[in-house]
Coordinates of C-alpha atoms in Angstrom, one line a residue:
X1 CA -34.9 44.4 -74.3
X2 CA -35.3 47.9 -72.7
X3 CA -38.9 47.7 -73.7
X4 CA -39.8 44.5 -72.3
X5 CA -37.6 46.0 -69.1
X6 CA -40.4 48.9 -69.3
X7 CA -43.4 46.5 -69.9
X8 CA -42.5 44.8 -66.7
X9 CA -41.9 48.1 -64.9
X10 CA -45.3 49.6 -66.0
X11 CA -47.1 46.2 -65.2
X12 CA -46.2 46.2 -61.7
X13 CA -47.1 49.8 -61.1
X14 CA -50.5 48.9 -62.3
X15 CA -51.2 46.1 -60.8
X16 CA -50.4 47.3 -57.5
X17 CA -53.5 48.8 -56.8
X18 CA -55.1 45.1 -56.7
X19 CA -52.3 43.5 -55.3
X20 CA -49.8 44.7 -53.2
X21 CA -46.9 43.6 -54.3
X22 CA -45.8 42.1 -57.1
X23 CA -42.6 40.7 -58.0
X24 CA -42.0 39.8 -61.6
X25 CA -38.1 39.8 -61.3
X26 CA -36.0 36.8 -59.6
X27 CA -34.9 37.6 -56.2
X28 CA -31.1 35.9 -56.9
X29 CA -31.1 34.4 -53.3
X30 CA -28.2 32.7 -53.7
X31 CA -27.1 29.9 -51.1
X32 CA -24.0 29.8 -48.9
X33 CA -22.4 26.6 -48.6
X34 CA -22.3 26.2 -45.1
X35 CA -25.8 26.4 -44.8
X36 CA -26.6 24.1 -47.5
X37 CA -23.9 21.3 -46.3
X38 CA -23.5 19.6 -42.7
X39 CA -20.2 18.8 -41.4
X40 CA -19.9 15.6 -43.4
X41 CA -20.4 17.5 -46.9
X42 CA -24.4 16.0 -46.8
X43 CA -27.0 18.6 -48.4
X44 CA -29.3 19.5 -46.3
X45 CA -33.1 18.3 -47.1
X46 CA -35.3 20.0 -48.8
X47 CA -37.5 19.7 -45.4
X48 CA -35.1 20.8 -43.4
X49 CA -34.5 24.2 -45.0
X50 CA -38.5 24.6 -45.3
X51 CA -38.4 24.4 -41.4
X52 CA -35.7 26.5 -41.2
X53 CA -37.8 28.8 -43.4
X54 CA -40.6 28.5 -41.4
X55 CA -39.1 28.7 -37.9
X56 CA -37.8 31.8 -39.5
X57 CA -40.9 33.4 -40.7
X58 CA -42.8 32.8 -37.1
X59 CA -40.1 34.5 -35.4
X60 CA -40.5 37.5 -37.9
X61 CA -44.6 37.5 -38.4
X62 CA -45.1 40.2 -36.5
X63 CA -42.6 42.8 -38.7
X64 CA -43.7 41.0 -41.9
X65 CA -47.5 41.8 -41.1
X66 CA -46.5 45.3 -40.5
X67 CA -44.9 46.0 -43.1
X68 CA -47.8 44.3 -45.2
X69 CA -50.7 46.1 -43.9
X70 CA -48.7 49.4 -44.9
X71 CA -48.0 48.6 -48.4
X72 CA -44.3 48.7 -48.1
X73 CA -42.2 47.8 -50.6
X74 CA -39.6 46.4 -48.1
X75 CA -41.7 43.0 -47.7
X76 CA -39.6 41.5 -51.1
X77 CA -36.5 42.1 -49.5
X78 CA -36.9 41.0 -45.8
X79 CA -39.3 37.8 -47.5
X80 CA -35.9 37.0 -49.3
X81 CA -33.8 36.6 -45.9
X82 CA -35.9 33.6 -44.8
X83 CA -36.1 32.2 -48.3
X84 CA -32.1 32.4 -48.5
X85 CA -31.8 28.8 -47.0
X86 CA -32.9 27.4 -50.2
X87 CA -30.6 27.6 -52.9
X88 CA -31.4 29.3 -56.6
X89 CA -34.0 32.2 -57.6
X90 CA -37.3 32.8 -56.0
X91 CA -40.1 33.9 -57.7
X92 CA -43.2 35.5 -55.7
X93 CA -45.8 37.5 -55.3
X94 CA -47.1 39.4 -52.4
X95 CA -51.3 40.4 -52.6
X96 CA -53.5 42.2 -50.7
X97 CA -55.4 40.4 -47.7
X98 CA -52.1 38.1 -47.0
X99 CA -51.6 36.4 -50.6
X100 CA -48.2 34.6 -51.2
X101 CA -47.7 33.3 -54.3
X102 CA -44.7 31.4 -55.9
X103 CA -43.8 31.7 -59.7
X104 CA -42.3 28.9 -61.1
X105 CA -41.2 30.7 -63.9
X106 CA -41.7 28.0 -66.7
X107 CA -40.0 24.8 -64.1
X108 CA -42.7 22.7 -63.7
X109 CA -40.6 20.6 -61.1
X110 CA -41.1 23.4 -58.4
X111 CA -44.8 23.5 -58.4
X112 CA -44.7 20.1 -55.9
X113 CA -41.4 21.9 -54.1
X114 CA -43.7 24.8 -53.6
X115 CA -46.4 22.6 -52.7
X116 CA -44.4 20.8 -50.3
X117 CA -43.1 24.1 -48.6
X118 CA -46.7 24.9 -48.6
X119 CA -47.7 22.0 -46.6
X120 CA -45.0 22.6 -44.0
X121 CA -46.6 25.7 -43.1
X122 CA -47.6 26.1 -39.1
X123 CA -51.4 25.8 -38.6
X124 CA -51.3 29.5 -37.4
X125 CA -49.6 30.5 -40.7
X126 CA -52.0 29.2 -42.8
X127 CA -55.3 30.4 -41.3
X128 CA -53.9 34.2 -41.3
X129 CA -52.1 33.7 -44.9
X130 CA -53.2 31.6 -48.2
X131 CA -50.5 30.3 -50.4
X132 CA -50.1 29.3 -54.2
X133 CA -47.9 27.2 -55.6
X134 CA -48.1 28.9 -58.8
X135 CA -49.1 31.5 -60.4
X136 CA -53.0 31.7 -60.3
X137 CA -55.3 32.8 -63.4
X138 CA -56.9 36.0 -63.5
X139 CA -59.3 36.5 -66.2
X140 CA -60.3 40.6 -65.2
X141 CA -59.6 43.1 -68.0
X142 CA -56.4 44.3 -66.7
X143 CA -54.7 47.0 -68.1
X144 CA -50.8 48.0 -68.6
X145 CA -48.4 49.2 -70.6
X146 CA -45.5 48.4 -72.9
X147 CA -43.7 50.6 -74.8
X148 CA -45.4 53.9 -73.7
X149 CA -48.6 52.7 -75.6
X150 CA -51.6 51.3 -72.8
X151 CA -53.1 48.6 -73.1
X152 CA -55.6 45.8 -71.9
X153 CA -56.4 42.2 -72.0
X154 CA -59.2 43.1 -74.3
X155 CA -56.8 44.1 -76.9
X156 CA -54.7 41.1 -77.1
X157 CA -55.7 39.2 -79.8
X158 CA -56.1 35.4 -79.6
X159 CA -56.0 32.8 -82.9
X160 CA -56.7 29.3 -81.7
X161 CA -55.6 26.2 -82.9
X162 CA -54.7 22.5 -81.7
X163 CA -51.4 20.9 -82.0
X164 CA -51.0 17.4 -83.8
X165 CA -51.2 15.9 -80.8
X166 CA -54.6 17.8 -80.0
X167 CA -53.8 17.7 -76.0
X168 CA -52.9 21.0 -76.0
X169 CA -53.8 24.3 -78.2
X170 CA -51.2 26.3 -80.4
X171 CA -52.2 30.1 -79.8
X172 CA -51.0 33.1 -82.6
X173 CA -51.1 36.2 -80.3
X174 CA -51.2 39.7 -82.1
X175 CA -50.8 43.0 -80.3
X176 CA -49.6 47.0 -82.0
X177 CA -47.3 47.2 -79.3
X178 CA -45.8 43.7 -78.9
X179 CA -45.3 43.4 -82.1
X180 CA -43.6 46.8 -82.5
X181 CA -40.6 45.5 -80.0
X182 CA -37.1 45.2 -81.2
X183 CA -36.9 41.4 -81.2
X184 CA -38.9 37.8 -81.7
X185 CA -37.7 36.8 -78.4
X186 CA -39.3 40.2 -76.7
X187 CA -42.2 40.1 -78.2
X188 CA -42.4 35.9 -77.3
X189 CA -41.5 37.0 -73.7
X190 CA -44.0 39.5 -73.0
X191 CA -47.3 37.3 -74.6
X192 CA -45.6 34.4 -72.2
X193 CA -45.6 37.0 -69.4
X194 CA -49.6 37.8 -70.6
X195 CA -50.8 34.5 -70.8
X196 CA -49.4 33.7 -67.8
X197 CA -51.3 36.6 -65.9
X198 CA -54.5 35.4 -67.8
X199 CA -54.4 31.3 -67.8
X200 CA -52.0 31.0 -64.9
X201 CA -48.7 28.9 -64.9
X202 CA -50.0 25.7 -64.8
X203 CA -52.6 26.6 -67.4
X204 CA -49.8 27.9 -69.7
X205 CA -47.5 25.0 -68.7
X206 CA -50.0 22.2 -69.0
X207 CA -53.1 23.7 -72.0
X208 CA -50.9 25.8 -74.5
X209 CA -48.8 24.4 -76.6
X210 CA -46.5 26.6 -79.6
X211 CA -47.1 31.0 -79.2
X212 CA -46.5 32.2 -82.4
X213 CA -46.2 36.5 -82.2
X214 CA -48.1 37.2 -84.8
X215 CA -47.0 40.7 -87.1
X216 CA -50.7 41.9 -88.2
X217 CA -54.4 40.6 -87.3
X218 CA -55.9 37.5 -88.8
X219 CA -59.2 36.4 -89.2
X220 CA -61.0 34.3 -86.3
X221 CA -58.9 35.8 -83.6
X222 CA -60.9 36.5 -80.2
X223 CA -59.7 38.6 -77.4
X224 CA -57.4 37.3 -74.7
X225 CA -60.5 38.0 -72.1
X226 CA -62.2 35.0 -74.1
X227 CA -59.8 32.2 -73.8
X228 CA -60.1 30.9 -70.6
X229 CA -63.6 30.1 -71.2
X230 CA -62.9 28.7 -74.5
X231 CA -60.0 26.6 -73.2
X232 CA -61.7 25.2 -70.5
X233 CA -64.7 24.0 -72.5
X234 CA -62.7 22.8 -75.8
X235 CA -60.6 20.6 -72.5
X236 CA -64.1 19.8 -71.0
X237 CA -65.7 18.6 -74.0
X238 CA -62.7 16.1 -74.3
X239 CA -64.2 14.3 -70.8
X240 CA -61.0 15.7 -69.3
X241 CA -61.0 18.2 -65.8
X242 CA -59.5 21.8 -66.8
X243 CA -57.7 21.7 -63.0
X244 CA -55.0 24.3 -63.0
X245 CA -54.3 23.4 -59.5
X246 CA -52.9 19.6 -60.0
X247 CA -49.2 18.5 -60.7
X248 CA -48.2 17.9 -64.1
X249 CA -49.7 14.9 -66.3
X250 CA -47.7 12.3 -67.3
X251 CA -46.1 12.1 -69.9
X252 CA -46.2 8.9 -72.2
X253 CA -42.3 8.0 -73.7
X254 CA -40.3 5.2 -75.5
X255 CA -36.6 4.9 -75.5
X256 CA -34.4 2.6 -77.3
X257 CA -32.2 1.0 -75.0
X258 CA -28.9 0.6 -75.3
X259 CA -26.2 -2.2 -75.6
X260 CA -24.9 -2.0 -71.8
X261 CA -25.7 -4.0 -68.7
X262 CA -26.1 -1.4 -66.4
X263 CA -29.4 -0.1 -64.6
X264 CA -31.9 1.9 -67.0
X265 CA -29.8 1.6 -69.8
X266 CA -32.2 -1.1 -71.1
X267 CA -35.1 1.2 -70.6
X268 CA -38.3 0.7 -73.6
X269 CA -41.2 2.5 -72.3
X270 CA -42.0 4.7 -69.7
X271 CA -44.3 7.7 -68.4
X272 CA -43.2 10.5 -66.2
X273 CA -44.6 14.2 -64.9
X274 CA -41.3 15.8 -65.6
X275 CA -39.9 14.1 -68.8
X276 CA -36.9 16.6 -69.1
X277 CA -35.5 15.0 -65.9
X278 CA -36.0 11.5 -66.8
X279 CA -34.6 11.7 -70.6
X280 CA -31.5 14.5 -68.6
X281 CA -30.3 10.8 -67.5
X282 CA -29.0 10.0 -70.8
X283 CA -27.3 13.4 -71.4
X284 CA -24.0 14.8 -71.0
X285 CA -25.4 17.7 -68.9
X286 CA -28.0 17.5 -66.0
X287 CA -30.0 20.5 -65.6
X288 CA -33.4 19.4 -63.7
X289 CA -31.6 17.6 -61.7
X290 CA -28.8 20.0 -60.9
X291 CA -31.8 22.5 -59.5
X292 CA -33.4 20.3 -57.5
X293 CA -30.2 19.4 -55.3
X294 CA -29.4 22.9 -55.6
X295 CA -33.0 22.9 -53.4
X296 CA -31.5 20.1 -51.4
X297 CA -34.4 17.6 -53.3
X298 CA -32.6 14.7 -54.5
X299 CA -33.8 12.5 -57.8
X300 CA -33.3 9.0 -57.5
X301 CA -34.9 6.1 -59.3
X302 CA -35.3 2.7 -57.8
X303 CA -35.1 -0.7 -59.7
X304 CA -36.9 -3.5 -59.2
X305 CA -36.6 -6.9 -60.4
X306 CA -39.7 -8.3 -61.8
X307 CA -41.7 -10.3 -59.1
X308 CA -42.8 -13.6 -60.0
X309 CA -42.1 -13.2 -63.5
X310 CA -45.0 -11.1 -64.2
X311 CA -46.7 -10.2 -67.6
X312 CA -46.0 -7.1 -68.9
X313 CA -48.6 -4.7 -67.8
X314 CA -49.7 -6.7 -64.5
X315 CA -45.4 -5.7 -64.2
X316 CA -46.3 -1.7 -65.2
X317 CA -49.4 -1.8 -62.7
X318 CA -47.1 -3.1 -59.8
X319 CA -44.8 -0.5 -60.2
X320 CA -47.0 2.4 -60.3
X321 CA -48.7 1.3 -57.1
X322 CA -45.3 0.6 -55.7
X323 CA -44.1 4.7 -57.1
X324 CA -47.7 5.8 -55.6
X325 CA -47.3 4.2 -52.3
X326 CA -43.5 5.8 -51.5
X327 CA -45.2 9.2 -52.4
X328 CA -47.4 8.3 -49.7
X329 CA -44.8 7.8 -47.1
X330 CA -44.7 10.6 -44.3
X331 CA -42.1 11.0 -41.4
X332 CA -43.6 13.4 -38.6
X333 CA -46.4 14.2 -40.5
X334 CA -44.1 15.7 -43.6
X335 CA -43.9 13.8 -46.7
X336 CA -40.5 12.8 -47.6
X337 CA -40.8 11.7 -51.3
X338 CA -42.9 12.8 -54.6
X339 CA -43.6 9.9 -57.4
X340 CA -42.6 11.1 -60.8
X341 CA -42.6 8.2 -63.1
X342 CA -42.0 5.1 -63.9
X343 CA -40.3 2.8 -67.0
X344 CA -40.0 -0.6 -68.4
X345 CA -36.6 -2.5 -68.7
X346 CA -35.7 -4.9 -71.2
X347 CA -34.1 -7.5 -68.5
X348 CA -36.8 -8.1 -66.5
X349 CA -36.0 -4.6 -64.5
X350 CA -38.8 -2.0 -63.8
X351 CA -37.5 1.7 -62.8
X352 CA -39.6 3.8 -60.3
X353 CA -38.4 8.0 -60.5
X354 CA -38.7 9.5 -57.2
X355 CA -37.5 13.4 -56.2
X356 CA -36.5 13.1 -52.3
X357 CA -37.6 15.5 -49.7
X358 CA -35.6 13.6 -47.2
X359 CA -33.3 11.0 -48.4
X360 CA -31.8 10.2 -45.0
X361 CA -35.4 10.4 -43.2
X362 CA -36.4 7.8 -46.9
X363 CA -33.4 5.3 -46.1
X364 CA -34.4 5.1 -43.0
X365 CA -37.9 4.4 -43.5
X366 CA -37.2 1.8 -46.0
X367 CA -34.5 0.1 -44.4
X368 CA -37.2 -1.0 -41.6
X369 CA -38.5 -4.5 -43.0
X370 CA -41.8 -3.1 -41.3
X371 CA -42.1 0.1 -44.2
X372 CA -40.4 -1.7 -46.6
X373 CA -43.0 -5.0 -46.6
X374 CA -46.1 -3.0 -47.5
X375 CA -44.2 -1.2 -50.2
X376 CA -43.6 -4.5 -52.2
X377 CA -46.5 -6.0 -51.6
X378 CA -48.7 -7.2 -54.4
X379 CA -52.3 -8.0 -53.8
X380 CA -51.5 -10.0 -50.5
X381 CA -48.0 -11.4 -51.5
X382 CA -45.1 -10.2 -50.5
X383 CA -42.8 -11.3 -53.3
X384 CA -39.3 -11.9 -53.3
X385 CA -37.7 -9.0 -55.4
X386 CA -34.8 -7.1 -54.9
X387 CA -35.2 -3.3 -54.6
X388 CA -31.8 -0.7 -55.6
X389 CA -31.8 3.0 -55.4
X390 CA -29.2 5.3 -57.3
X391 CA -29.8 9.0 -57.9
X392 CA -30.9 10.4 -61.7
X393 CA -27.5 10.9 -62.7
X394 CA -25.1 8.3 -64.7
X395 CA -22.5 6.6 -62.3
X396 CA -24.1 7.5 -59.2
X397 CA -23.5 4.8 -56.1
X398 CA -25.9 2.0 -56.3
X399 CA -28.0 1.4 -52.5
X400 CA -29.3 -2.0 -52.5
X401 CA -32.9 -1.7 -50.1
X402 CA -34.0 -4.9 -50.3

């Protein structure tokens, strides 16, 4: 591990003539609980802390631009003040010409958080500063080192191949020095770390599939400089968009349901964008959805009962337009709710997965017959069905909405 320590060490020090800073390690902003609970033991929103955040960072511009323009490496440390109302690690990067970028560090689930804080930005923020949700790709012939040997981009050597599902590609990565390290999980952390750099997160998260560390050079290999290009036409060719910009696809599931009565447990079929906190719902242990509330974004799933008996995709169409619309909803200009799936019931139920900016400011919208009228509505009908909420964890409280 001290050599991957040193690879990350050296690959900061290099980068930083491009960029100014960049921060590879988490910053462990832990949260206190009295700023993550009010009085009544509530979280506190996700939307609230990212105004908090940014009612911080406007009264602090003017000492976090000085510090910027003179390259100091203090900007981490006072950036990690304002971002201590949110609970968990933060992962950034500061570059030249006002760059922020967040890392999302292999959860998928906090590119639309970062997006979201993103969006709350003040208009004067965003026309001096550009923000990423993710890290972005870079495709130069950068250069670093690991393990006292140099290296570049160039050097990494790329074997291609597509997994059996042939959505995504399986890449064998060979490198002197990588393969020299102490340990499999080393040497699979640094090409992660590399390929990261190169495709981006989402590129990484969404186009490559199994990285097998390879111990010597086999034939076909190409250098890492190439993939992108080769990527993006083999997903091209497909009729597909290679968008590294977009939130996760969905994901297509089935799930044999189980002998109880209660809500989801007769779940068939389903798609979601973050399957790991869909499926978590059925496990002993949580651990999506114990991040996001520790971000003060709450998962929840609504049920609805079948409306007018339809058929069984005329059912799966309703309640994706019904999902799509409540990611739609806004509440002074913020949204308040991000559609992450959906699933089929075996009892005439249908299961829509939302994560919660707001959950009061969503209660509230939906408890207004007004809000709540265009949400059911199919075609011009508004049918007579009965809409529950409970959050993505087993035994929560049931809230009947309609």
């Amino acid at each position: 591990m001290n050599e991957l320590i040193k690879f990350l060490s050296n690959h900061v020090s290099v980068i930083v003539s491009t960029i100014l800073i960049v921060l590879v390690m988490p910053l462990c902003v832990k949260a206190k609980t009295k700023s993550r609970s009010s009085e009544r033991g509530d979280i506190v929103s996700f939307n609230e802390r990212a105004r908090q955040f940014w009612s911080w960072f406007g009264h602090n511009e003017k000492k976090i631009d000085e510090i910027a323009a003179n390259r100091l490496e203090i900007l981490p440390g006072v950036i990690q003040e304002g971002l201590s109302v949110f609970g968990g690690n933060i992962y950034f990067q500061i570059g030249s010409n006002r760059e922020f970028t967040f890392a999302v560090e292999g959860e998928r689930e906090r590119f639309d958080l970062y997006n979201q804080l993103i969006s709350m930005a003040p208009e004067g923020v965003k026309k001096k500063w550009t923000f990423f949700p993710c890290r972005q790709p870079n495709n130069n012939d950068l250069s670093w080192g690991i393990g006292g040997v140099e290296m570049s981009a160039a050097d990494v050597k790329i074997l291609i191949s597509k997994d059996t599902e042939g959505t995504k590609f399986n890449l064998g990565c060979f490198h002197p020095a990588v393969a020299g390290l102490k340990s499999e999980k080393d040497e699979y952390m640094s090409y992660l770390l590399i390929l990261e750099i190169v495709l981006g997160e989402v590129g990484v998260s969404d186009y490559v599939g199994y990285i097998d560390c390879l111990s010597k050079p086999v034939t076909g290999m190409i250098p890492l400089t190439e993939l992108l290009p080769v990527l993006k036409k083999s997903v091209e060719e497909k009729g597909l968009e290679y968008d590294v910009r977009k939130p996760a696809a969905m994901t297509y599931f089935r799930h044999k349901p189980g002998n109880g009565l209660k809500l989801r447990e007769d779940m068939v079929y389903g798609a979601s964008r973050l399957p790991d906190l869909t499926m978590n719902y059925f496990e002993k242990n949580n651990p999506v959805y114990d991040k996001l509330m520790a971000f003060g974004v709450e998962p929840v799933f609504l049920t609805v009962t079948n409306p007018g008996s339809l058929r069984e995709e005329d059912f799966i169409v309703y309640l994706k337009e019904m999902g799509l619309k409540c990611g739609d909803i806004t509440v002074s200009g913020n949204k308040i709710c991000e559609y992450v799936g959906y699933s089929l019931g075996e009892r005439g139920r249908g299961y829509i997965d939302l994560m919660l900016y707001d959950k009061t400011s969503f209660l509230n919208h939906l408890n207004d017959v007004r809000n709540m009228d265009p949400i059911i509505k199919n075609g011009d009908v508004i049918p007579d069905v009965e809409v529950y909420m409970q959050n993505l964890k087993k035994d929560s409280p049931i809230v009947k909405l309609r």
